[in-house]
Amino acid sequence: MPGKSPQRVSDSSVCVDQVIQRVGKKITLGLPLGLGKPIHFANALYQRAKADPSLELHIVTALSLVAPTPSAGLEKRFMDPFIERLYGDIPELEYARDVLAHNLPDNVKVSEFFFQAGNFLNHKEQQQRYICTNYTHAMRDLIALGVNVVGQLVAPDTDADYPRQFSLSCNPDLSLDLFTNLRAAETEANPIALVAECNTNLPFFGRDAALPVNTFDLVLETNEPDYPLFSVPQTPISASDHLIGFYASCLLKDGGTLQVGIGSLGSALIYSTCLRHQNNTAWRQLYNKLEVAERFPVADKCGGREPFSKGLYGCSEMMVDGFIYLMEAGVLTRQVYPDAELQEQINEGRSEPGAGNDGRLQQGVVMHGGFYLGPRNFYKKLAQLTAEQRQLICMSSVNYINDLNDHRFGNQRLKVAQRVSGRFINSAMQCTLDGAAVSDGLEDGRVLSGVGGQYNFVAMAHELEDARSILTIRSTRTSGAKTSSNIVFSYGHCTIPRHLRDIVITEYGIADLRGKSDEEVYLALIRIADSRFQPGLLEQAQDAGKVNTNFELPAAWQNNTPAAIGQSLNDLQQQDLFPPFPFGCEFTDDELKIGKALKQLKADTSTRTGKLLTLLRALLSGTGGKDYASLLQRMELDRTDSVGAWLERRLLIRGLKKAGL
């Protein structure tokens, strides 16, 4: 029970025994989103359920991370060594692998409120068990589902500044409030079990994320070496992504607040933000070349062009690795304080951080985050933070971060005072001409990922003074040989409704939609669409009576082409600016070359005719000889012992030559 010292065990099977003894054989197990899952405990409980059909196990969670499974052939040759390098020392989350393989026993089910993107698009069972909820409502829904066991990966109680305390580190997001509410509802008839699994690879974050050891009933400390943290590699930033990130960086106000999500679009924003601060001359060169101020007045109205002398404050459900790069660049420096009166005085210039002997000024932080997940280098940087730097980061409750409601960590007055000039930047898949955004699913009802906290931040942007919601969208997508517009007339599903429309960015510019008439909104979005699709979009809008039939596309709008994207960045990329991997890469140089060749082959074989032509040309490509020796060796194709391997070698050489390597 709470208040007692937890039982510490070293055997995961014994831990499961104690949980069953405490709560019985009907278990609803809550596990944190992403990184914070206690793999040893979760696997032991799942294996017990597989061995004992009388144990009823319902796992409720989000983002169950598993290593990718490559297809046979060249993809497998390329990915297998990479996967082994990144994930070979991490035990697999066994229930998650069995879910993917449709191999769960009848007495086990898994429900998630956020999927690893695309993993379950064609998985009927998981589509049926998906729980659609806002991040801020997830705790409520977990409790309603009857969660009676929670497992959590924690940083052990070895930090001298936080004696006899564990750190929730990567995942205080829901757990902080879930633990409190479960304890409050616990009775002798309805016991709960809170299980901590220690892992020394988790960096210790204090402040809100530090909890007394006796919060937990059981602590699992195995005698095995602690496994590494599951990483998500950096993805390359294309020229189009860089331009989207650049336009977003134009909207950041010095002294403001930033929220940003994971992925190459978020990384592109971070890169351009660092560039604006550290190399303002180069940043302004592109700003002027794109005529940002003249074409998109909202940039000057809501953003800025100068370096960040006041700095930014991060308030983001996910602390992406980019926030660490902003810290290193001297951008993430605006401290906020847990006292509304003091914060208001600072905002109004009546008090200066660092001035006087006010003890409250020692409590400043530059970052509130709910959870983190990212590349291996990110975890390394977190581990290398000094104690002082770590104190500037407050990992906290998502119910504090994602909305303005009163919370035990701070009321609405405090939140409003901290979150001045908020810029809440998230990516979407599509945007309809009326300003609704599609981020998580398809119009047939299938879910790609989940709502997460996107809706929370969009809504909050409309509540806070001088805050803006910014949705970043690639103008097109390509499947096989077909390219389609992501700016569409209509779509049978939306994540963000049209009445919350605000700012939308593509690689072709910024659409300021807030408070505008429907005709203005339709035209603003057509303006930043790919020019191949502008005439069709305009015709649909005019047929629907949303745009005057006399309107014609201005010539200035009709240069939204992939060629124009390359021209925009060409000069700066020759100066080694706007690279594809500005924050490092998990791939070797040889692997990057092979990856480029495989991407070329995929494009060339997207049609039946393309497959036949590529195969024919591959047969005529030769053996490659010494030119590609290291690349062939990496793919284990330096020697071939079968017809299939011989053909794969020829195809790879064809791809390398076609890619200009």
XYZ file of C-alpha atoms in Angstrom:
661
model
C 0.000 0.000 0.000
C 1.147 3.618 -0.433
C 3.520 4.814 2.254
C 5.271 1.476 2.644
C 8.627 0.719 1.086
C 8.120 -1.182 -2.160
C 9.118 -4.794 -2.546
C 12.302 -5.007 -4.609
C 12.782 -8.094 -6.768
C 15.416 -9.135 -9.286
C 13.405 -11.793 -11.124
C 10.677 -10.667 -13.517
C 8.751 -13.905 -12.947
C 8.668 -13.243 -9.202
C 7.448 -9.731 -9.972
C 4.558 -11.199 -11.968
C 3.766 -13.593 -9.104
C 3.471 -10.663 -6.721
C 1.256 -8.687 -9.088
C -1.145 -11.619 -9.501
C -1.177 -12.200 -5.752
C -2.079 -8.551 -5.280
C -4.746 -7.950 -7.963
C -5.777 -11.399 -9.165
C -5.877 -12.894 -12.639
C -7.999 -10.261 -14.333
C -5.412 -7.655 -15.252
C -5.799 -4.466 -17.228
C -2.227 -3.328 -17.716
C -1.483 0.307 -18.449
C 1.849 0.954 -20.146
C 3.348 4.340 -21.067
C 3.465 5.607 -24.610
C 6.697 4.878 -26.469
C 9.949 4.565 -24.570
C 8.734 4.127 -20.997
C 7.531 0.539 -21.280
C 9.220 -1.841 -18.784
C 10.155 -4.530 -21.284
C 11.279 -7.244 -18.837
C 8.120 -6.948 -16.749
C 5.776 -6.602 -19.735
C 7.296 -9.643 -21.440
C 7.142 -11.748 -18.272
C 3.481 -10.898 -17.686
C 2.613 -11.560 -21.318
C 4.418 -14.912 -21.304
C 2.564 -15.857 -18.111
C -0.740 -15.088 -19.824
C 0.262 -17.194 -22.832
C 1.074 -20.095 -20.526
C -2.024 -19.686 -18.330
C -5.330 -19.282 -20.226
C -7.107 -18.480 -16.949
C -5.205 -15.190 -16.752
C -7.175 -12.470 -18.533
C -4.825 -9.734 -19.770
C -5.839 -6.487 -21.461
C -2.898 -4.224 -22.347
C -3.846 -0.567 -22.801
C -1.120 1.670 -24.166
C 0.114 3.688 -27.143
C 3.015 3.571 -29.565
C 4.328 0.062 -28.923
C 7.745 0.248 -30.554
C 9.118 -2.656 -32.581
C 12.017 -2.814 -34.999
C 10.989 -2.816 -38.669
C 10.728 -6.079 -40.589
C 12.191 -5.616 -44.078
C 10.914 -7.326 -47.196
C 13.018 -10.017 -48.843
C 15.672 -9.216 -51.405
C 17.712 -6.029 -51.577
C 15.723 -4.346 -48.808
C 16.485 -7.177 -46.399
C 20.175 -7.183 -47.326
C 20.276 -3.458 -46.665
C 18.186 -3.294 -43.494
C 19.154 -6.422 -41.538
C 22.660 -5.240 -40.490
C 21.285 -1.770 -39.729
C 18.479 -3.172 -37.570
C 20.913 -5.433 -35.729
C 23.206 -2.482 -35.064
C 20.412 -0.329 -33.635
C 18.177 -2.858 -31.926
C 20.184 -6.051 -31.481
C 20.809 -5.436 -27.765
C 17.237 -4.403 -26.959
C 14.816 -7.174 -25.946
C 11.798 -7.207 -28.208
C 8.419 -6.197 -26.845
C 6.888 -9.632 -27.315
C 3.198 -8.750 -27.202
C 3.781 -6.059 -29.842
C 5.467 -8.487 -32.219
C 2.660 -11.007 -31.723
C 0.068 -8.308 -32.403
C 1.710 -7.581 -35.755
C 1.781 -11.302 -36.547
C -1.897 -11.786 -35.554
C -0.628 -14.220 -32.951
C -2.150 -13.076 -29.646
C -3.750 -15.817 -27.532
C -7.494 -15.591 -26.899
C -7.033 -14.411 -23.309
C -4.939 -11.380 -24.306
C -5.966 -8.234 -26.138
C -4.114 -4.989 -26.819
C -5.756 -1.581 -27.224
C -3.803 1.504 -28.256
C -4.720 5.168 -28.569
C -1.756 5.965 -30.828
C -0.182 3.623 -33.388
C 3.342 3.444 -34.724
C 2.551 5.230 -37.994
C 1.076 2.913 -40.610
C 1.797 -0.333 -38.733
C -1.856 -1.291 -38.353
C -3.428 0.231 -41.437
C -4.453 -3.220 -42.686
C -4.739 -4.918 -39.290
C -8.433 -5.537 -38.618
C -8.100 -6.506 -34.954
C -6.105 -3.424 -33.974
C -8.283 -1.124 -36.059
C -11.257 -2.484 -34.126
C -9.525 -2.066 -30.760
C -8.193 1.428 -31.415
C -9.203 3.983 -28.778
C -9.778 7.444 -30.234
C -8.967 10.044 -27.602
C -7.179 13.341 -27.136
C -3.942 13.045 -25.205
C -5.445 15.058 -22.344
C -8.365 12.615 -22.114
C -6.257 9.453 -22.247
C -5.834 9.166 -18.471
C -9.593 9.431 -17.977
C -10.146 6.689 -20.544
C -7.480 4.424 -19.043
C -9.211 4.617 -15.681
C -12.603 3.949 -17.290
C -11.165 0.807 -18.897
C -10.364 -0.515 -15.429
C -6.572 -0.272 -15.371
C -5.401 -1.996 -12.192
C -1.709 -2.540 -12.974
C 0.718 0.027 -14.346
C 4.269 -0.775 -15.418
C 6.794 2.022 -15.830
C 10.459 2.219 -16.804
C 12.257 4.532 -14.359
C 15.685 5.971 -13.723
C 16.859 4.436 -10.422
C 17.058 6.218 -7.074
C 20.751 7.074 -7.261
C 20.648 10.856 -7.766
C 22.106 12.619 -4.725
C 19.854 15.645 -5.248
C 16.734 13.464 -5.149
C 17.295 10.864 -2.399
C 14.933 7.874 -2.379
C 13.230 9.068 -5.535
C 12.821 7.492 -8.940
C 12.564 9.559 -12.104
C 9.806 8.926 -14.629
C 12.287 10.553 -17.030
C 10.974 9.785 -20.521
C 7.299 9.357 -19.581
C 5.749 11.399 -16.797
C 3.140 12.429 -19.402
C 0.171 10.384 -18.163
C 1.706 8.494 -15.261
C 1.984 11.436 -12.865
C -1.770 11.967 -12.811
C -2.699 8.330 -13.386
C -0.824 7.172 -10.282
C -2.527 9.805 -8.128
C -6.006 9.002 -9.407
C -5.583 5.232 -9.185
C -4.365 5.495 -5.595
C -7.282 7.731 -4.672
C -9.753 5.173 -6.028
C -8.009 2.094 -4.592
C -9.923 -0.042 -2.101
C -9.345 -3.431 -0.513
C -11.853 -4.867 -2.960
C -10.204 -3.132 -5.919
C -6.439 -3.142 -5.358
C -3.902 -1.800 -7.822
C -0.246 -2.556 -8.456
C 2.263 0.040 -9.589
C 5.441 -1.567 -10.895
C 8.729 0.237 -11.544
C 11.464 -1.324 -13.664
C 14.834 0.368 -13.204
C 17.130 1.138 -16.113
C 20.334 3.104 -15.593
C 20.363 4.175 -19.254
C 17.472 6.528 -18.550
C 18.777 9.992 -17.625
C 17.462 11.234 -14.291
C 15.169 14.243 -14.608
C 13.994 15.775 -11.365
C 11.366 18.422 -10.690
C 7.884 17.081 -11.550
C 9.270 13.796 -12.924
C 10.831 12.708 -9.608
C 8.606 10.568 -7.378
C 9.204 8.937 -3.990
C 10.248 5.309 -4.200
C 7.207 4.334 -2.141
C 4.909 5.526 -4.936
C 5.381 2.006 -6.294
C 4.387 -1.363 -4.879
C 7.034 -3.374 -6.696
C 10.451 -2.508 -8.074
C 12.123 -4.767 -10.621
C 15.915 -4.510 -10.682
C 17.240 -7.389 -12.747
C 20.777 -8.705 -12.503
C 21.136 -8.462 -16.273
C 22.890 -5.492 -17.912
C 20.379 -2.722 -18.588
C 19.218 -2.707 -22.188
C 19.739 0.373 -24.398
C 16.859 2.736 -25.080
C 14.822 2.148 -28.240
C 15.848 4.778 -30.770
C 14.124 6.374 -33.736
C 16.719 7.294 -36.399
C 16.874 10.690 -38.047
C 15.096 10.820 -41.394
C 16.533 12.861 -44.266
C 15.271 16.395 -44.745
C 14.419 16.998 -48.391
C 14.654 20.387 -50.075
C 10.863 20.694 -49.838
C 10.941 19.871 -46.123
C 13.659 22.466 -45.583
C 11.544 25.166 -47.200
C 8.551 24.234 -45.053
C 10.751 24.452 -41.963
C 12.189 27.756 -43.134
C 8.781 29.353 -43.607
C 7.793 28.136 -40.132
C 10.943 29.683 -38.627
C 9.833 33.052 -40.036
C 6.766 32.926 -37.770
C 8.632 32.488 -34.479
C 8.607 35.549 -32.246
C 11.622 36.295 -30.081
C 10.665 35.815 -26.437
C 7.897 33.395 -27.407
C 6.880 29.781 -26.839
C 7.446 26.769 -29.098
C 5.808 23.376 -29.500
C 6.946 21.072 -32.292
C 6.488 17.431 -33.246
C 8.733 14.610 -34.424
C 9.842 13.930 -37.991
C 11.754 15.610 -40.778
C 9.400 18.612 -40.920
C 10.034 19.315 -37.243
C 13.773 18.835 -37.751
C 13.670 21.240 -40.694
C 12.080 23.892 -38.481
C 14.747 23.368 -35.813
C 17.517 23.683 -38.391
C 16.175 26.941 -39.838
C 15.565 28.337 -36.355
C 19.189 27.644 -35.386
C 20.309 29.168 -38.691
C 18.261 32.317 -38.061
C 20.037 32.727 -34.716
C 23.569 31.597 -35.576
C 23.934 32.646 -39.217
C 21.370 35.368 -39.677
C 23.030 36.605 -42.869
C 22.471 33.291 -44.667
C 18.964 32.996 -43.217
C 18.078 36.486 -44.483
C 19.530 35.655 -47.883
C 16.854 33.002 -48.337
C 14.203 35.188 -46.678
C 14.841 37.903 -49.246
C 15.151 35.505 -52.171
C 11.735 34.031 -51.364
C 10.296 37.545 -50.854
C 8.680 36.302 -47.666
C 7.664 39.695 -46.265
C 6.169 40.872 -49.560
C 4.322 37.662 -50.423
C 3.278 36.599 -46.926
C 2.740 39.614 -44.620
C 1.804 37.331 -41.716
C 5.526 36.553 -41.337
C 6.372 40.096 -40.250
C 3.125 40.491 -38.325
C 3.516 37.325 -36.249
C 7.190 36.424 -36.513
C 10.554 38.084 -36.884
C 13.832 38.204 -38.774
C 16.340 38.841 -35.998
C 18.306 36.357 -33.875
C 16.675 35.344 -30.605
C 18.048 37.791 -28.050
C 15.253 37.027 -25.558
C 15.169 33.347 -26.450
C 12.363 30.825 -26.706
C 10.648 28.633 -24.109
C 9.659 25.082 -25.064
C 6.231 23.787 -24.063
C 5.669 20.568 -25.964
C 4.027 17.250 -25.159
C 7.000 15.629 -26.885
C 10.482 16.861 -26.167
C 12.052 16.086 -29.533
C 15.816 16.067 -29.938
C 15.541 19.437 -31.661
C 14.999 21.162 -28.322
C 18.480 20.066 -27.243
C 19.923 21.553 -30.433
C 18.047 24.776 -29.676
C 19.613 24.765 -26.202
C 23.075 24.243 -27.665
C 22.496 27.040 -30.197
C 21.493 29.510 -27.476
C 17.883 29.773 -28.677
C 16.052 27.859 -25.931
C 16.927 30.301 -23.151
C 13.720 32.015 -22.002
C 13.069 30.783 -18.489
C 9.582 30.526 -17.023
C 8.737 30.261 -13.341
C 6.134 28.348 -11.294
C 4.690 31.534 -9.799
C 2.052 33.446 -11.764
C 2.667 36.805 -10.096
C 6.420 36.634 -10.701
C 5.925 35.466 -14.291
C 3.561 38.345 -15.024
C 6.037 40.824 -13.545
C 8.783 39.443 -15.784
C 6.508 39.570 -18.833
C 5.699 43.210 -18.089
C 9.339 44.133 -17.490
C 8.762 44.874 -13.791
C 11.152 42.116 -12.721
C 14.338 40.801 -14.281
C 15.414 37.131 -14.204
C 18.626 36.875 -12.222
C 18.082 40.198 -10.445
C 17.756 40.385 -6.672
C 17.573 37.627 -4.080
C 14.086 36.322 -4.830
C 14.290 32.558 -4.266
C 11.547 31.997 -6.821
C 14.017 32.994 -9.531
C 15.982 29.815 -8.818
C 13.076 27.717 -10.110
C 13.200 28.754 -13.765
C 13.001 26.220 -16.605
C 13.328 26.606 -20.378
C 11.409 23.443 -21.274
C 8.271 21.614 -20.208
C 7.960 18.222 -21.922
C 5.599 15.290 -21.450
C 7.668 12.508 -23.013
C 10.733 12.061 -25.187
C 11.795 9.698 -27.931
C 14.459 10.055 -30.586
C 17.812 9.004 -32.066
C 20.622 7.418 -30.058
C 22.621 10.641 -30.156
C 19.708 12.413 -28.452
C 19.850 10.007 -25.513
C 23.605 10.477 -25.352
C 23.188 14.255 -25.202
C 20.566 13.954 -22.454
C 22.899 11.755 -20.416
C 25.713 14.290 -20.834
C 23.724 17.288 -19.593
C 25.154 18.844 -16.466
C 23.039 18.896 -13.320
C 22.362 22.599 -13.912
C 21.279 22.016 -17.510
C 19.029 19.144 -16.499
C 17.299 21.359 -13.950
C 16.302 23.675 -16.801
C 14.151 20.871 -18.244
C 10.934 19.940 -16.479
C 9.449 16.672 -17.683
C 5.864 16.891 -16.523
C 2.224 15.942 -16.945
C 0.653 16.204 -20.374
C -2.436 17.546 -18.608
C -0.332 20.480 -17.459
C 1.298 21.041 -20.850
C -1.443 20.427 -23.399
C -4.251 22.661 -22.189
C -5.066 25.678 -20.043
C -7.159 24.018 -17.336
C -6.089 24.346 -13.719
C -3.683 21.622 -12.633
C -1.842 20.838 -9.423
C 1.393 21.989 -11.109
C -0.104 25.341 -12.087
C -3.406 27.048 -12.749
C -4.682 28.763 -15.875
C -3.268 32.118 -14.831
C 0.235 30.645 -14.617
C -0.050 28.793 -17.917
C -1.201 31.913 -19.744
C 1.650 33.923 -18.235
C 4.259 31.343 -19.264
C 3.018 30.666 -22.808
C 3.366 34.094 -24.382
C 3.470 34.295 -28.194
C 2.895 30.570 -28.547
C 3.711 28.920 -31.852
C 2.297 25.401 -31.874
C 3.688 23.645 -34.947
C 2.442 20.240 -36.084
C 2.421 18.285 -39.323
C -0.596 17.037 -41.237
C -1.083 14.723 -44.194
C -3.678 16.714 -46.094
C -5.626 19.944 -45.916
C -9.002 20.582 -47.518
C -9.717 23.899 -49.200
C -12.003 24.927 -46.341
C -9.047 24.663 -43.925
C -9.763 21.322 -42.236
C -6.683 19.149 -41.674
C -6.200 15.392 -41.935
C -3.422 14.069 -39.704
C -4.262 10.630 -38.369
C -6.518 8.560 -40.602
C -8.180 7.796 -43.915
C -11.687 8.618 -45.057
C -12.704 4.944 -44.855
C -12.182 5.114 -41.078
C -8.839 3.345 -40.859
C -6.351 4.903 -38.459
C -2.741 5.563 -39.432
C -1.477 6.866 -36.096
C -3.727 8.822 -33.746
C -4.875 12.266 -32.715
C -2.354 12.496 -29.882
C -2.124 16.065 -28.640
C -2.452 17.866 -31.969
C -6.033 18.939 -31.379
C -5.102 20.166 -27.877
C -2.454 22.556 -29.175
C -4.542 23.791 -32.097
C -7.402 24.616 -29.739
C -5.033 26.246 -27.232
C -3.633 28.494 -29.966
C -7.105 29.954 -30.397
C -7.447 30.599 -26.655
C -4.107 32.277 -25.921
C -3.445 35.866 -26.900
C -0.897 36.186 -29.733
C -0.675 32.410 -30.189
C -0.886 30.673 -33.560
C -1.447 27.107 -34.669
C 0.809 26.255 -37.614
C 0.188 23.094 -39.628
C 2.972 21.993 -41.972
C 2.037 19.920 -45.018
C 3.979 18.676 -48.024
C 2.117 19.882 -51.097
C 2.162 16.469 -52.807
C 2.664 12.771 -52.179
C 3.763 10.074 -54.609
C 2.636 6.456 -54.669
C 4.127 4.367 -57.426
C 4.061 6.457 -60.573
C 1.203 8.660 -59.385
C 1.651 12.056 -57.729
C -1.331 13.527 -55.879
C -1.996 16.846 -54.205
C -2.180 17.042 -50.427
C -4.232 20.202 -50.782
C -7.608 18.731 -51.728
C -11.086 20.100 -52.305
C -12.690 17.812 -49.726
C -12.001 14.636 -47.766
C -14.186 12.269 -45.774
C -12.233 12.571 -42.527
C -10.615 15.367 -40.561
C -8.487 15.647 -37.442
C -8.669 19.426 -37.103
C -12.052 20.908 -38.105
C -12.308 23.928 -40.347
C -13.503 26.232 -37.577
C -10.035 25.892 -36.001
C -8.183 26.806 -39.195
C -5.233 29.094 -38.627
C -1.900 28.937 -40.514
C -0.955 26.273 -43.076
C 2.517 25.991 -44.623
C 3.707 24.040 -47.647
C 7.042 24.299 -49.427
C 5.413 26.994 -51.573
C 4.526 29.391 -48.801
C 2.263 30.409 -45.943
C -1.542 30.512 -45.911
C -2.938 32.726 -43.145
C -6.505 31.486 -42.681
C -7.601 32.792 -39.298
C -10.672 35.002 -39.433
C -10.805 34.941 -43.235
C -13.854 34.383 -45.433
C -14.244 31.047 -47.190
C -13.267 32.517 -50.558
C -10.093 33.993 -49.066
C -9.275 30.668 -47.396
C -9.829 28.628 -50.561
C -7.616 30.946 -52.592
C -4.884 31.131 -49.943
C -4.596 27.338 -49.973
C -4.708 27.091 -53.769
C -1.893 29.638 -53.824
C 0.440 27.297 -51.870
C -0.594 24.124 -53.727
C 1.572 22.492 -56.380
C 0.908 24.258 -59.687
C 0.048 20.985 -61.418
C -3.102 20.824 -59.295
C -4.069 24.489 -58.982
C -6.373 24.623 -62.042
C -8.349 21.582 -60.910
C -8.686 22.873 -57.355
C -9.828 26.265 -58.593
C -12.400 24.686 -60.888
C -13.831 22.614 -58.018
C -13.994 25.670 -55.776
C -15.748 27.703 -58.464
C -18.188 24.892 -59.257
C -19.107 24.777 -55.572
C -19.703 28.523 -55.533
C -16.871 29.144 -53.077
C -14.768 31.268 -55.452
C -15.960 33.863 -57.942
C -16.138 32.369 -61.435
C -14.260 35.362 -62.848
C -11.152 34.636 -60.790
C -8.093 33.502 -62.753
C -4.846 32.121 -61.375
C -2.244 34.919 -61.170
C 1.002 34.227 -63.000
C 2.925 34.715 -59.739
C 1.169 31.675 -58.250
C 2.017 29.322 -61.094
C 5.681 28.633 -60.364
C 4.991 26.158 -57.566
C 7.049 23.356 -59.073
C 9.686 20.885 -57.847
C 12.216 22.625 -60.105
C 11.568 25.928 -58.347
C 12.234 24.257 -54.986
C 15.703 23.204 -56.092
C 16.455 26.657 -57.460
C 15.443 28.305 -54.185
C 18.033 26.413 -52.147
C 20.744 25.731 -54.717
C 23.090 28.604 -53.802
C 22.875 27.949 -50.075
C 23.271 24.190 -50.428
C 26.489 24.801 -52.328
C 27.667 26.494 -49.117
C 26.862 23.258 -47.226
C 23.699 24.772 -45.776
C 20.337 22.972 -45.646
C 21.875 19.452 -45.743
C 19.738 16.288 -45.594
C 21.118 15.264 -42.183
C 22.046 18.429 -40.250
C 21.819 16.642 -36.888
C 23.700 13.482 -37.747
C 22.713 10.142 -39.169
C 22.694 6.495 -38.091
C 23.684 5.332 -41.588
C 27.276 5.022 -42.776
C 28.407 6.835 -45.928
C 28.202 3.585 -47.894
C 24.695 2.944 -46.580
C 23.572 6.406 -47.654
C 24.762 5.653 -51.186
C 23.024 2.284 -51.209
C 19.863 3.856 -49.820
C 19.865 6.394 -52.632
C 20.233 3.602 -55.192
C 17.390 1.587 -53.656
C 15.160 4.659 -53.659
C 15.957 5.120 -57.343
C 15.101 1.485 -58.062
C 11.816 1.805 -56.205
C 10.848 4.810 -58.310
C 11.916 3.116 -61.540
C 9.923 -0.053 -60.807
C 6.685 1.605 -59.685
C 4.910 0.430 -62.850
C 4.842 -2.889 -64.689
C 6.603 -1.351 -67.676
C 9.166 0.203 -65.365
C 9.877 -3.172 -63.774
C 10.507 -4.798 -67.140
C 12.717 -1.971 -68.407
C 14.710 -1.844 -65.173
C 15.253 -5.597 -65.244
C 16.417 -5.474 -68.857
C 18.798 -2.593 -68.193
C 20.089 -4.286 -65.047
C 21.051 -7.326 -67.092
C 23.120 -5.025 -69.301
C 24.685 -3.055 -66.421
C 27.708 -5.267 -65.945
C 29.169 -6.660 -62.745
C 30.305 -3.361 -61.250
C 33.891 -4.404 -60.775
C 36.043 -2.390 -58.387
C 33.908 0.764 -58.683
C 31.357 -0.530 -56.195
C 33.432 -3.026 -54.211
C 32.686 -1.654 -50.726
C 28.991 -1.213 -51.511
C 28.647 -4.743 -52.853
C 30.479 -6.079 -49.816
C 28.111 -4.221 -47.463
C 25.185 -5.901 -49.246
C 26.964 -9.292 -49.237
C 26.867 -9.276 -53.021
C 30.614 -9.175 -53.621
C 30.241 -12.887 -54.301
C 27.054 -14.470 -55.585
C 26.172 -18.130 -55.199
C 22.699 -18.175 -56.726
C 20.803 -16.790 -59.685
C 18.726 -14.637 -57.327
C 21.795 -13.060 -55.719
C 23.374 -12.522 -59.142
C 20.254 -10.666 -60.295
C 20.116 -8.590 -57.092
C 23.717 -7.559 -57.706
C 22.858 -6.429 -61.234
C 19.814 -4.502 -59.988
C 21.853 -2.762 -57.299
C 24.499 -1.734 -59.821
C 21.760 -0.414 -62.097
C 20.349 1.637 -59.221
C 23.762 3.009 -58.280
C 24.500 4.083 -61.834
C 21.044 5.602 -62.329
C 21.445 7.539 -59.067
C 24.698 9.004 -60.368
C 26.937 7.161 -57.917
